[in-house]
mmCIF file of C-alpha atoms in Angstrom:
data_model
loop_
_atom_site.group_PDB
_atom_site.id
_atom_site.type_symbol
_atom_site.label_atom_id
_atom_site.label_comp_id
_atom_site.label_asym_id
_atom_site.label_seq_id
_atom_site.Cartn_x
_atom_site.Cartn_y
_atom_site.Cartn_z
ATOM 1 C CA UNK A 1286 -50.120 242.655 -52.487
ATOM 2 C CA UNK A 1287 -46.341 243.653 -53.876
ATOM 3 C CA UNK A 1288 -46.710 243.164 -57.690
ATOM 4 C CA UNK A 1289 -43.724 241.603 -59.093
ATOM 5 C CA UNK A 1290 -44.428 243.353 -62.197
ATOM 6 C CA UNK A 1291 -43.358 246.264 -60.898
ATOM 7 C CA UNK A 1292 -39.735 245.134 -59.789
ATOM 8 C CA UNK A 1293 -38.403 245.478 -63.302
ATOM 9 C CA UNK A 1294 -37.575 248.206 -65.527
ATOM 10 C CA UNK A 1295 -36.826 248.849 -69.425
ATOM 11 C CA UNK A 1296 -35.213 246.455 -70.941
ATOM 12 C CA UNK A 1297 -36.567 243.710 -68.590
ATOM 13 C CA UNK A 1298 -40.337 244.716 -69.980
ATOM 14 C CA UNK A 1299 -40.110 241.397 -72.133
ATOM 15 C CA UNK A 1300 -39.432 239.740 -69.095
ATOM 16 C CA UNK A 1301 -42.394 241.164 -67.538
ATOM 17 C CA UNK A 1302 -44.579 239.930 -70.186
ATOM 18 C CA UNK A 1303 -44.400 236.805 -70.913
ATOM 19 C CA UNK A 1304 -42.348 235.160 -68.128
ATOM 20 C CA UNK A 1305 -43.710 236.659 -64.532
ATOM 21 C CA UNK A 1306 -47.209 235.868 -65.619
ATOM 22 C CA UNK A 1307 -46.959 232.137 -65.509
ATOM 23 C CA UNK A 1308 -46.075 232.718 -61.513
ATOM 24 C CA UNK A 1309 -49.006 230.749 -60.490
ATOM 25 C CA UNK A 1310 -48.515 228.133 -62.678
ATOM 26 C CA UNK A 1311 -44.492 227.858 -61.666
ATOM 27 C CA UNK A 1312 -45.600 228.108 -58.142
ATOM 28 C CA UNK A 1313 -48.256 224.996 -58.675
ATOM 29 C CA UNK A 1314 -45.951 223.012 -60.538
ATOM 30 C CA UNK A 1315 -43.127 223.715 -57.819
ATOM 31 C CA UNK A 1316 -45.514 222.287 -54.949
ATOM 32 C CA UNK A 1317 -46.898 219.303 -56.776
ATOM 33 C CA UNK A 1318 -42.848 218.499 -57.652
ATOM 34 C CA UNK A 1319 -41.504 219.332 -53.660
ATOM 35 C CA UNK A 1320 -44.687 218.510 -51.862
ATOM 36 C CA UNK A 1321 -43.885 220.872 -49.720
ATOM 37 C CA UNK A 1322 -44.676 225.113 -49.857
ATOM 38 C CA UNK A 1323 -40.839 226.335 -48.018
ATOM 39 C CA UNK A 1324 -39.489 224.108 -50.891
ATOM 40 C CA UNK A 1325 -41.716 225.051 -53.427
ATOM 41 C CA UNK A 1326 -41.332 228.425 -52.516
ATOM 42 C CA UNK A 1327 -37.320 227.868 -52.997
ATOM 43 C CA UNK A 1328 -37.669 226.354 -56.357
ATOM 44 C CA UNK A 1329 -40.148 229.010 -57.398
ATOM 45 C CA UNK A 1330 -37.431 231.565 -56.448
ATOM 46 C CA UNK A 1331 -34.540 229.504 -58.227
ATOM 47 C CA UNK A 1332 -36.529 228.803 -61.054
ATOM 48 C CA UNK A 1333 -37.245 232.458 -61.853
ATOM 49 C CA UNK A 1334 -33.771 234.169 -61.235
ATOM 50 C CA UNK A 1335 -32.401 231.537 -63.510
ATOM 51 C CA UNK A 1336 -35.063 231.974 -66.093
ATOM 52 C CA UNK A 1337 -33.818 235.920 -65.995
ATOM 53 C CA UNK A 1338 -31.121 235.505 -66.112
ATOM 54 C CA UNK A 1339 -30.616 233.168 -69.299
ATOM 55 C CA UNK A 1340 -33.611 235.732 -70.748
ATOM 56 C CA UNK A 1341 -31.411 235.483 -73.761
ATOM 57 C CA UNK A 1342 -31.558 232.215 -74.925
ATOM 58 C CA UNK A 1343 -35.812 232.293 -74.615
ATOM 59 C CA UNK A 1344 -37.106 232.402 -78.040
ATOM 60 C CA UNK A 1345 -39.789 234.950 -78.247
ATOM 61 C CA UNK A 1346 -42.933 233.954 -79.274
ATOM 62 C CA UNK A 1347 -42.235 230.232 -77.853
ATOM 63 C CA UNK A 1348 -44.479 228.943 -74.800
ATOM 64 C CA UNK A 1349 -42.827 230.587 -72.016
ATOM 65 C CA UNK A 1350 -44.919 228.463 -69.879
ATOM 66 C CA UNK A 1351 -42.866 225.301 -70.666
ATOM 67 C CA UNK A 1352 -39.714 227.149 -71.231
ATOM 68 C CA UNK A 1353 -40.353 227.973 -67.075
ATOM 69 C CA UNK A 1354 -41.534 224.180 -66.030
ATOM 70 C CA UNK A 1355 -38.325 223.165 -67.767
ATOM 71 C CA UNK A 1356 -36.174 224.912 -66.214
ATOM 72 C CA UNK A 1357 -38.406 224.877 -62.532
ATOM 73 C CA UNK A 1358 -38.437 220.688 -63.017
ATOM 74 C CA UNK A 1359 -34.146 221.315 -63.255
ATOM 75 C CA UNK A 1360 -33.889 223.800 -60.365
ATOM 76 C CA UNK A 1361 -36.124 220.675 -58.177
ATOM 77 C CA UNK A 1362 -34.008 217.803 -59.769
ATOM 78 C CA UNK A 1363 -30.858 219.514 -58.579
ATOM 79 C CA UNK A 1364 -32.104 220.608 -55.363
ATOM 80 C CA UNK A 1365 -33.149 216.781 -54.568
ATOM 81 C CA UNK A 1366 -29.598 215.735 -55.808
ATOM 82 C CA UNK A 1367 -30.878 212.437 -56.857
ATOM 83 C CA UNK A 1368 -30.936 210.075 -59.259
ATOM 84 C CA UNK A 1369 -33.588 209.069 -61.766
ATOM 85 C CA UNK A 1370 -35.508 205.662 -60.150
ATOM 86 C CA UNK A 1371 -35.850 202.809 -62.495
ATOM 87 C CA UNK A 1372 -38.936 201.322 -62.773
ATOM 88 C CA UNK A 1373 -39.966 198.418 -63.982
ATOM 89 C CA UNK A 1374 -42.493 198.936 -67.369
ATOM 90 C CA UNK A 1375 -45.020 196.459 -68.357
ATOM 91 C CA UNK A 1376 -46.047 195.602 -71.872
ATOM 92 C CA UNK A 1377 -48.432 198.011 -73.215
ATOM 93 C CA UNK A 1378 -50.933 194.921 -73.477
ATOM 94 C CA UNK A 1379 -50.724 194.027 -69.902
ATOM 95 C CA UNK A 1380 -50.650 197.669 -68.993
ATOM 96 C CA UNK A 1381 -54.045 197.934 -71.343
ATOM 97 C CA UNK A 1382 -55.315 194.294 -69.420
ATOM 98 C CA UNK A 1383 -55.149 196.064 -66.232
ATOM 99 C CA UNK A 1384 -56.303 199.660 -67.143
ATOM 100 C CA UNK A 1385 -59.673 197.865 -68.632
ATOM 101 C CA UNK A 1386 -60.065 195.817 -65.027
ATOM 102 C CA UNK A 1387 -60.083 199.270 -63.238
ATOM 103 C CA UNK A 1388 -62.869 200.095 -65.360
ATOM 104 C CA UNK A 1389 -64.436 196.677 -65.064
ATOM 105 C CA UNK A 1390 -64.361 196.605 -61.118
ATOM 106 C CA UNK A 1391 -65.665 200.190 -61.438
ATOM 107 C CA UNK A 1392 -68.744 199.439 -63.448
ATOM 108 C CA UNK A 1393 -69.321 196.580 -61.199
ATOM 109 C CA UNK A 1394 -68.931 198.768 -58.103
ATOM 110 C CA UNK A 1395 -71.691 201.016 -60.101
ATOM 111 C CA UNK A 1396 -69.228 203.507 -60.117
ATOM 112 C CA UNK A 1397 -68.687 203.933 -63.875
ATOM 113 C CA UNK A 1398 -69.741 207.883 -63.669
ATOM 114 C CA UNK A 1399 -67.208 208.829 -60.492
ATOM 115 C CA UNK A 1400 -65.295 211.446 -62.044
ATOM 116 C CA UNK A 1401 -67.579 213.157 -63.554
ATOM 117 C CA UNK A 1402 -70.558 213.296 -60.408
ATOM 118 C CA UNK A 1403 -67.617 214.518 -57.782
ATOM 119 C CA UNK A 1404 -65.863 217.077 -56.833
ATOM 120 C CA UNK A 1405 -62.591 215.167 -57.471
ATOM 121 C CA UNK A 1406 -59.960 217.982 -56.910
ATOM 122 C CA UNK A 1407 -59.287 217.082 -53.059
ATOM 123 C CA UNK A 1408 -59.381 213.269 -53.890
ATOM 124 C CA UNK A 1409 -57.171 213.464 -56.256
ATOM 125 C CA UNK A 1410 -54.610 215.628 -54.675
ATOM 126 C CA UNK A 1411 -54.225 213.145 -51.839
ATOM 127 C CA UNK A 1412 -54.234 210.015 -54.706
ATOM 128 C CA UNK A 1413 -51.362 211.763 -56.771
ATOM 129 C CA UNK A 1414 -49.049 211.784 -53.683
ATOM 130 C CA UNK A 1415 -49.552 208.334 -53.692
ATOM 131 C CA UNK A 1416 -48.420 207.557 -56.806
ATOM 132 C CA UNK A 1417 -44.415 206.852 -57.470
ATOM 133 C CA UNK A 1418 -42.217 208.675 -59.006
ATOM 134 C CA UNK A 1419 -41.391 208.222 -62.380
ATOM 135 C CA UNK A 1420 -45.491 208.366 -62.999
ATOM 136 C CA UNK A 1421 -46.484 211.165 -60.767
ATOM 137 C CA UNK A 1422 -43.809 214.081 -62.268
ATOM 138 C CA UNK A 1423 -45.640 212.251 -65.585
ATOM 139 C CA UNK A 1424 -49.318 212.720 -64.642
ATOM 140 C CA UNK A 1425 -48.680 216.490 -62.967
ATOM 141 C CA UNK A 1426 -47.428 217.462 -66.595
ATOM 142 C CA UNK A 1427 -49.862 216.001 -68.863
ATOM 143 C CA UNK A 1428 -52.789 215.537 -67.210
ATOM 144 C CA UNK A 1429 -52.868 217.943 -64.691
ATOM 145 C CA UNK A 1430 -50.715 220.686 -66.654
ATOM 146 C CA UNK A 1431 -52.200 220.046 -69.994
ATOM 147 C CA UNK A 1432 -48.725 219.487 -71.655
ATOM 148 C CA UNK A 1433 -47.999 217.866 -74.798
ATOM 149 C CA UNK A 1434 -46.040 214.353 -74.750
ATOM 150 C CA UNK A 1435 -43.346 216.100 -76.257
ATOM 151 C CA UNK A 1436 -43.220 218.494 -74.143
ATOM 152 C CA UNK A 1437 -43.107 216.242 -70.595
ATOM 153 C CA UNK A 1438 -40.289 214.048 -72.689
ATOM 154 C CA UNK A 1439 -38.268 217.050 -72.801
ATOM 155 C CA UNK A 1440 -39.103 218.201 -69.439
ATOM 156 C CA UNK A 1441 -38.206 215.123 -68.143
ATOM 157 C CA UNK A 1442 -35.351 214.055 -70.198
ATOM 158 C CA UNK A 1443 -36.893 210.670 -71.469
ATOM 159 C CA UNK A 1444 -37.921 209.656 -74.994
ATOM 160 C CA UNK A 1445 -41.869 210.389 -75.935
ATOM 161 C CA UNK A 1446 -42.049 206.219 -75.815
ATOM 162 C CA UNK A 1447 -41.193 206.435 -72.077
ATOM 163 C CA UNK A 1448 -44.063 208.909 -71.166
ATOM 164 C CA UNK A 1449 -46.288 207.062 -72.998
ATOM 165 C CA UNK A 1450 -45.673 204.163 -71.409
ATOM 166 C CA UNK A 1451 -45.495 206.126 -67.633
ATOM 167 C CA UNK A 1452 -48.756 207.764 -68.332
ATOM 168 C CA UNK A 1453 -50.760 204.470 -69.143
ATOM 169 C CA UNK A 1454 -49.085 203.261 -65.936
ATOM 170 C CA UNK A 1455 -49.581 206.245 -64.089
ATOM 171 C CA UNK A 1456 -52.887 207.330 -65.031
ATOM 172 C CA UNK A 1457 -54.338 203.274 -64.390
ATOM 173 C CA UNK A 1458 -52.927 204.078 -60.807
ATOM 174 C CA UNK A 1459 -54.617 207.254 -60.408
ATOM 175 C CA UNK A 1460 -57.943 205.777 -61.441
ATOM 176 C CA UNK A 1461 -57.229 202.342 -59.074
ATOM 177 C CA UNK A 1462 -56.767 204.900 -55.682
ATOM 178 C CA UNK A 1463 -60.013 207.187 -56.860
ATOM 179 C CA UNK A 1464 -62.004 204.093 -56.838
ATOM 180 C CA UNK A 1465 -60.765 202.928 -53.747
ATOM 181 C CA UNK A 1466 -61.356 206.515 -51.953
ATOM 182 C CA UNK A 1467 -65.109 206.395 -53.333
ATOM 183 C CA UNK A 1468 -65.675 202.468 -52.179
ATOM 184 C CA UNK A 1469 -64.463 203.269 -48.988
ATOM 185 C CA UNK A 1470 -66.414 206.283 -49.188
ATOM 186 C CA UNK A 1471 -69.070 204.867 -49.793
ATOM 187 C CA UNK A 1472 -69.934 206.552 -52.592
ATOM 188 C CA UNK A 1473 -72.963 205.065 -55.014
ATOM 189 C CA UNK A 1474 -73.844 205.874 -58.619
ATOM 190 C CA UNK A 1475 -76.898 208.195 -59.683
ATOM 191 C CA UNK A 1476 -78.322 204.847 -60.972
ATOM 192 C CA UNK A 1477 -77.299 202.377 -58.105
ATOM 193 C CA UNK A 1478 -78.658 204.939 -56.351
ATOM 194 C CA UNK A 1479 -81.720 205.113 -58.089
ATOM 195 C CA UNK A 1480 -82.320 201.333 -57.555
ATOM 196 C CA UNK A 1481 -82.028 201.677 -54.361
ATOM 197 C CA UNK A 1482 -84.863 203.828 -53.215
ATOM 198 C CA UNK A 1483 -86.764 201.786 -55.827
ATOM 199 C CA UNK A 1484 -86.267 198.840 -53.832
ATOM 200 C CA UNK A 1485 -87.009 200.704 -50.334
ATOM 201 C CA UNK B 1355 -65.890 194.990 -75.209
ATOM 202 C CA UNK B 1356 -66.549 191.941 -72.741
ATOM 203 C CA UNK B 1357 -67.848 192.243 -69.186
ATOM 204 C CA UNK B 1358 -64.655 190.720 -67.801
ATOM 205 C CA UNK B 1359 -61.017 190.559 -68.551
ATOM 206 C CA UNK B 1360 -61.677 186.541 -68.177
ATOM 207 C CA UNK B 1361 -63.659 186.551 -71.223
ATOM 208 C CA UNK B 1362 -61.859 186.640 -75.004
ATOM 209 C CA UNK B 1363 -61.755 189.960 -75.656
ATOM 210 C CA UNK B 1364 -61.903 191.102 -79.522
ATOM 211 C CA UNK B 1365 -59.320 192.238 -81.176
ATOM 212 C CA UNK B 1366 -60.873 195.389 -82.066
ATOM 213 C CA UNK B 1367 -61.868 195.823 -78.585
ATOM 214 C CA UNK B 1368 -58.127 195.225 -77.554
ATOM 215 C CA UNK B 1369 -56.865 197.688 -79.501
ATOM 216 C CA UNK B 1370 -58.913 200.483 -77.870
ATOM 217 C CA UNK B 1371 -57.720 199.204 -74.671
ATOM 218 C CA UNK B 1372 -54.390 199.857 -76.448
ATOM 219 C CA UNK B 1373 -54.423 203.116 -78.455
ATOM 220 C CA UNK B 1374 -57.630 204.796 -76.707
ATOM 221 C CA UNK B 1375 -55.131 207.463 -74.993
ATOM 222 C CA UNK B 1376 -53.168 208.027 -77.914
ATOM 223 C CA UNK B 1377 -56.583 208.818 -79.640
ATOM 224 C CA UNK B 1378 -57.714 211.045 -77.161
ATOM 225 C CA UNK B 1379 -54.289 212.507 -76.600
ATOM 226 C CA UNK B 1380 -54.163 212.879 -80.401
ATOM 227 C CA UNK B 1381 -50.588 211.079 -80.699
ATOM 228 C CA UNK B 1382 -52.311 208.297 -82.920
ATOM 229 C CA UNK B 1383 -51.793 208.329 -86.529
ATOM 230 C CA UNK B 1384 -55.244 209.097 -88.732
ATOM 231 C CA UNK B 1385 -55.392 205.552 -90.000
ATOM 232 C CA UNK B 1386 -55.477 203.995 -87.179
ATOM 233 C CA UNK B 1387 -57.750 206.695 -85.144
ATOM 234 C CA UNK B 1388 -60.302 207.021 -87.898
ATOM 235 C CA UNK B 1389 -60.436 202.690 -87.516
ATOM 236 C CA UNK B 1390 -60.813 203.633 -83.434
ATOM 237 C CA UNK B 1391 -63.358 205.869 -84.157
ATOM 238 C CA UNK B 1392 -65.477 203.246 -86.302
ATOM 239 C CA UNK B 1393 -65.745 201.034 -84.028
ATOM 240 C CA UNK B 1394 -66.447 203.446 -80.970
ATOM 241 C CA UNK B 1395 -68.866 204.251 -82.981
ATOM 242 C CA UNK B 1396 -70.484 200.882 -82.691
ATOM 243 C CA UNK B 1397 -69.305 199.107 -80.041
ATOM 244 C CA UNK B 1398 -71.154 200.101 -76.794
ATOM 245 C CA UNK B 1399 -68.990 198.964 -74.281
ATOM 246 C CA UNK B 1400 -66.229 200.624 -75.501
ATOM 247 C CA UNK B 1401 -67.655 204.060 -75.999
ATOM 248 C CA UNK B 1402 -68.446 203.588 -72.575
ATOM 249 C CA UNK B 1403 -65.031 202.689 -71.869
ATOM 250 C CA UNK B 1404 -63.948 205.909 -73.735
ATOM 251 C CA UNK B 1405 -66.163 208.280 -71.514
ATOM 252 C CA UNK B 1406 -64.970 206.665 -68.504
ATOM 253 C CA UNK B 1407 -61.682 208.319 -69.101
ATOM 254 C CA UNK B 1408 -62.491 211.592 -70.699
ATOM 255 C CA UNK B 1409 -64.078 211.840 -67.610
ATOM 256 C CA UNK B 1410 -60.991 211.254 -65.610
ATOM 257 C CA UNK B 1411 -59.090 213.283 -68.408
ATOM 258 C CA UNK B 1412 -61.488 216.409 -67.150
ATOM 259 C CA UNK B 1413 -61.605 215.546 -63.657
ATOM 260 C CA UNK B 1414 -57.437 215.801 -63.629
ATOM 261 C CA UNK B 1415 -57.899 219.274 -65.396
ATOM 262 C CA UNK B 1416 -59.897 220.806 -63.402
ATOM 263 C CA UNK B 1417 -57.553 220.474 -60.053
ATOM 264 C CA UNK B 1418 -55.680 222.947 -62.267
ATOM 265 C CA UNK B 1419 -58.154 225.121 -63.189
ATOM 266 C CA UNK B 1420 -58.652 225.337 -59.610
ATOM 267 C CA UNK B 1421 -55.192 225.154 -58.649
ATOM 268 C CA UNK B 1422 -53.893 227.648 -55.976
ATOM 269 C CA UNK B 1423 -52.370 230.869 -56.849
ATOM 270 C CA UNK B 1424 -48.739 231.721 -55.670
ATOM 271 C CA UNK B 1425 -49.069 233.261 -52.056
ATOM 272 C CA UNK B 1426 -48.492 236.816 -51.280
ATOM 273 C CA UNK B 1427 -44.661 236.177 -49.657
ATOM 274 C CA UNK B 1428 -43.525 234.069 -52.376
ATOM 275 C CA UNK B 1429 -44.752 237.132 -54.619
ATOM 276 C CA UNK B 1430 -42.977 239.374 -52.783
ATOM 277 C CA UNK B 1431 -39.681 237.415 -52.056
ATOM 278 C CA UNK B 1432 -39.388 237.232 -55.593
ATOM 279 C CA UNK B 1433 -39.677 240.562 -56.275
ATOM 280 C CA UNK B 1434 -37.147 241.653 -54.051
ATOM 281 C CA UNK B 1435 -34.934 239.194 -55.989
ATOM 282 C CA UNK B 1436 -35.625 240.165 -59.092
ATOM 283 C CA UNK B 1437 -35.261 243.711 -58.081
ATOM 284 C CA UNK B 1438 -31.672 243.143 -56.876
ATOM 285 C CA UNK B 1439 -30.629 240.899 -59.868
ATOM 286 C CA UNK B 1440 -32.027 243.952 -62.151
ATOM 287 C CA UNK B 1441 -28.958 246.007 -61.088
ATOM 288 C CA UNK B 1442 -26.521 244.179 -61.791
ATOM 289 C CA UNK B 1443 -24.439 244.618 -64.498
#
């Protein structure tokens, strides 16, 4: 395997470091943004040459890792050449209504324990390219990427407000198409399960 | 926190309906999570609620903990680029 660590010299050791390290994570972040690996691979490409090259204005010491999804979610937005989509928001309460009938339908469906019994990862790949943009781009940062609200507002150019509000959207989405892949499924609880071999 | 959205639901209830992600997010200000955490504390339902989504809090973590690694040609594209930018002046 060609190590890209070893395509720099000198004064590019910095470089080295702290930036080509986060590859991986660049390269996820790139596919779950283009959905697709000739883009992603184009992005990745972009995203690093431009992160070289503005080396300079990188604070060292700062979390190189976001300095990189920054600049990778830019390289995608410009590549797309499209505008932001407006959507719609709810009130928080009727955003909070709905996020407690997921839960409610899901304790009814004796599902209350699904993500923590199955191995989700698959599932929830195919449920986040369901979900629309603005709230996907949202839930790849935070919940996937473990960033900070302040750090997917500045990724994504909104005020922390707005990815509040996307991510109790977003994530109340997420959680309706996992319980609709396990109903139809036909996945049962550890206890509904239970019951029913009692009652066999 | 009641069985069903039809039902009245409390207003302490409500507000974990409300601020529960900003608690577990830790973007809620320590008045208002230590009053979240009293009444998690004591309300069933809603502790319930609570675990339902750490759960889906560490079930979205862990596709990135098993997220893919970058594959060998994009490696070694990117080398090549990085190579050739390194010489110039």
């Amino acid at each position: 395997m060609p190590s890209t660590h070893n395509a720099l010299t000198g004064r590019d050791a910095a470089f080295e470091q702290e930036a080509l390290p986060w590859l991986d994570d660049v390269y996820r972040f790139a596919l779950s943004l283009t959905r697709d690996e000739a883009d992603a691979d184009d992005v990745v490409q972009d995203t690093f040459l431009r992160a070289y090259r503005s080396w300079h204005t990188y604070m060292p010491g700062s979390d190189c890792r976001r300095w990189l999804f920054t600049i990778c979610r830019n390289v995608f937005l410009r590549s797309r050449e499209r505008s932001r989509p407006t959507v719609e928001l709810e009130s928080t309460e009727v955003d909070a209504a709905a996020a407690g009938s997921v839960y409610a339908t899901a304790v009814r469906e004796g599902l209350e324990d699904i993500f923590s019994r199955l191995d989700l990862a698959p599932a929830i790949s195919d449920a986040l390219d369901k979900i629309p943009e603005p709230f996907r781009a949202t839930l790849i940062i935070v919940d996937v990427e473990d960033q900070s609200y302040e750090a997917a507002a500045e990724l994504l150019g909104v005020p922390i407000g707005t990815v509040r509000s996307r991510l109790f959207r977003g994530r109340r989405l997420m959680q309706e198409q996992l319980l609709t892949y396990a109903m139809d499924a036909g996945f049962v609880s550890c206890r509904a399960a239970g019951e029913q071999r009692r009652n066999a | 926190m009641p069985d069903t959205l039809q039902e009245a639901i409390p207003a302490e209830c409500m507000a974990v309906l409300v601020q529960l992600w900003d608690y577990l997010d830790d973007n809620l200000d320590p008045n208002a999570a230590e009053a979240l955490r009293a009444h998690l504390m004591e309300c069933a339902p809603c502790f319930e609620y609570r675990q339902f989504q750490e759960s889906y809090r560490d079930a979205m973590r862990a596709v990135r903990l098993a997220g893919r690694a970058a594959p060998w040609d994009v490696r070694a594209r990117l080398a090549s680029a990085l190579a050739v930018e390194a010489t110039r002046p």
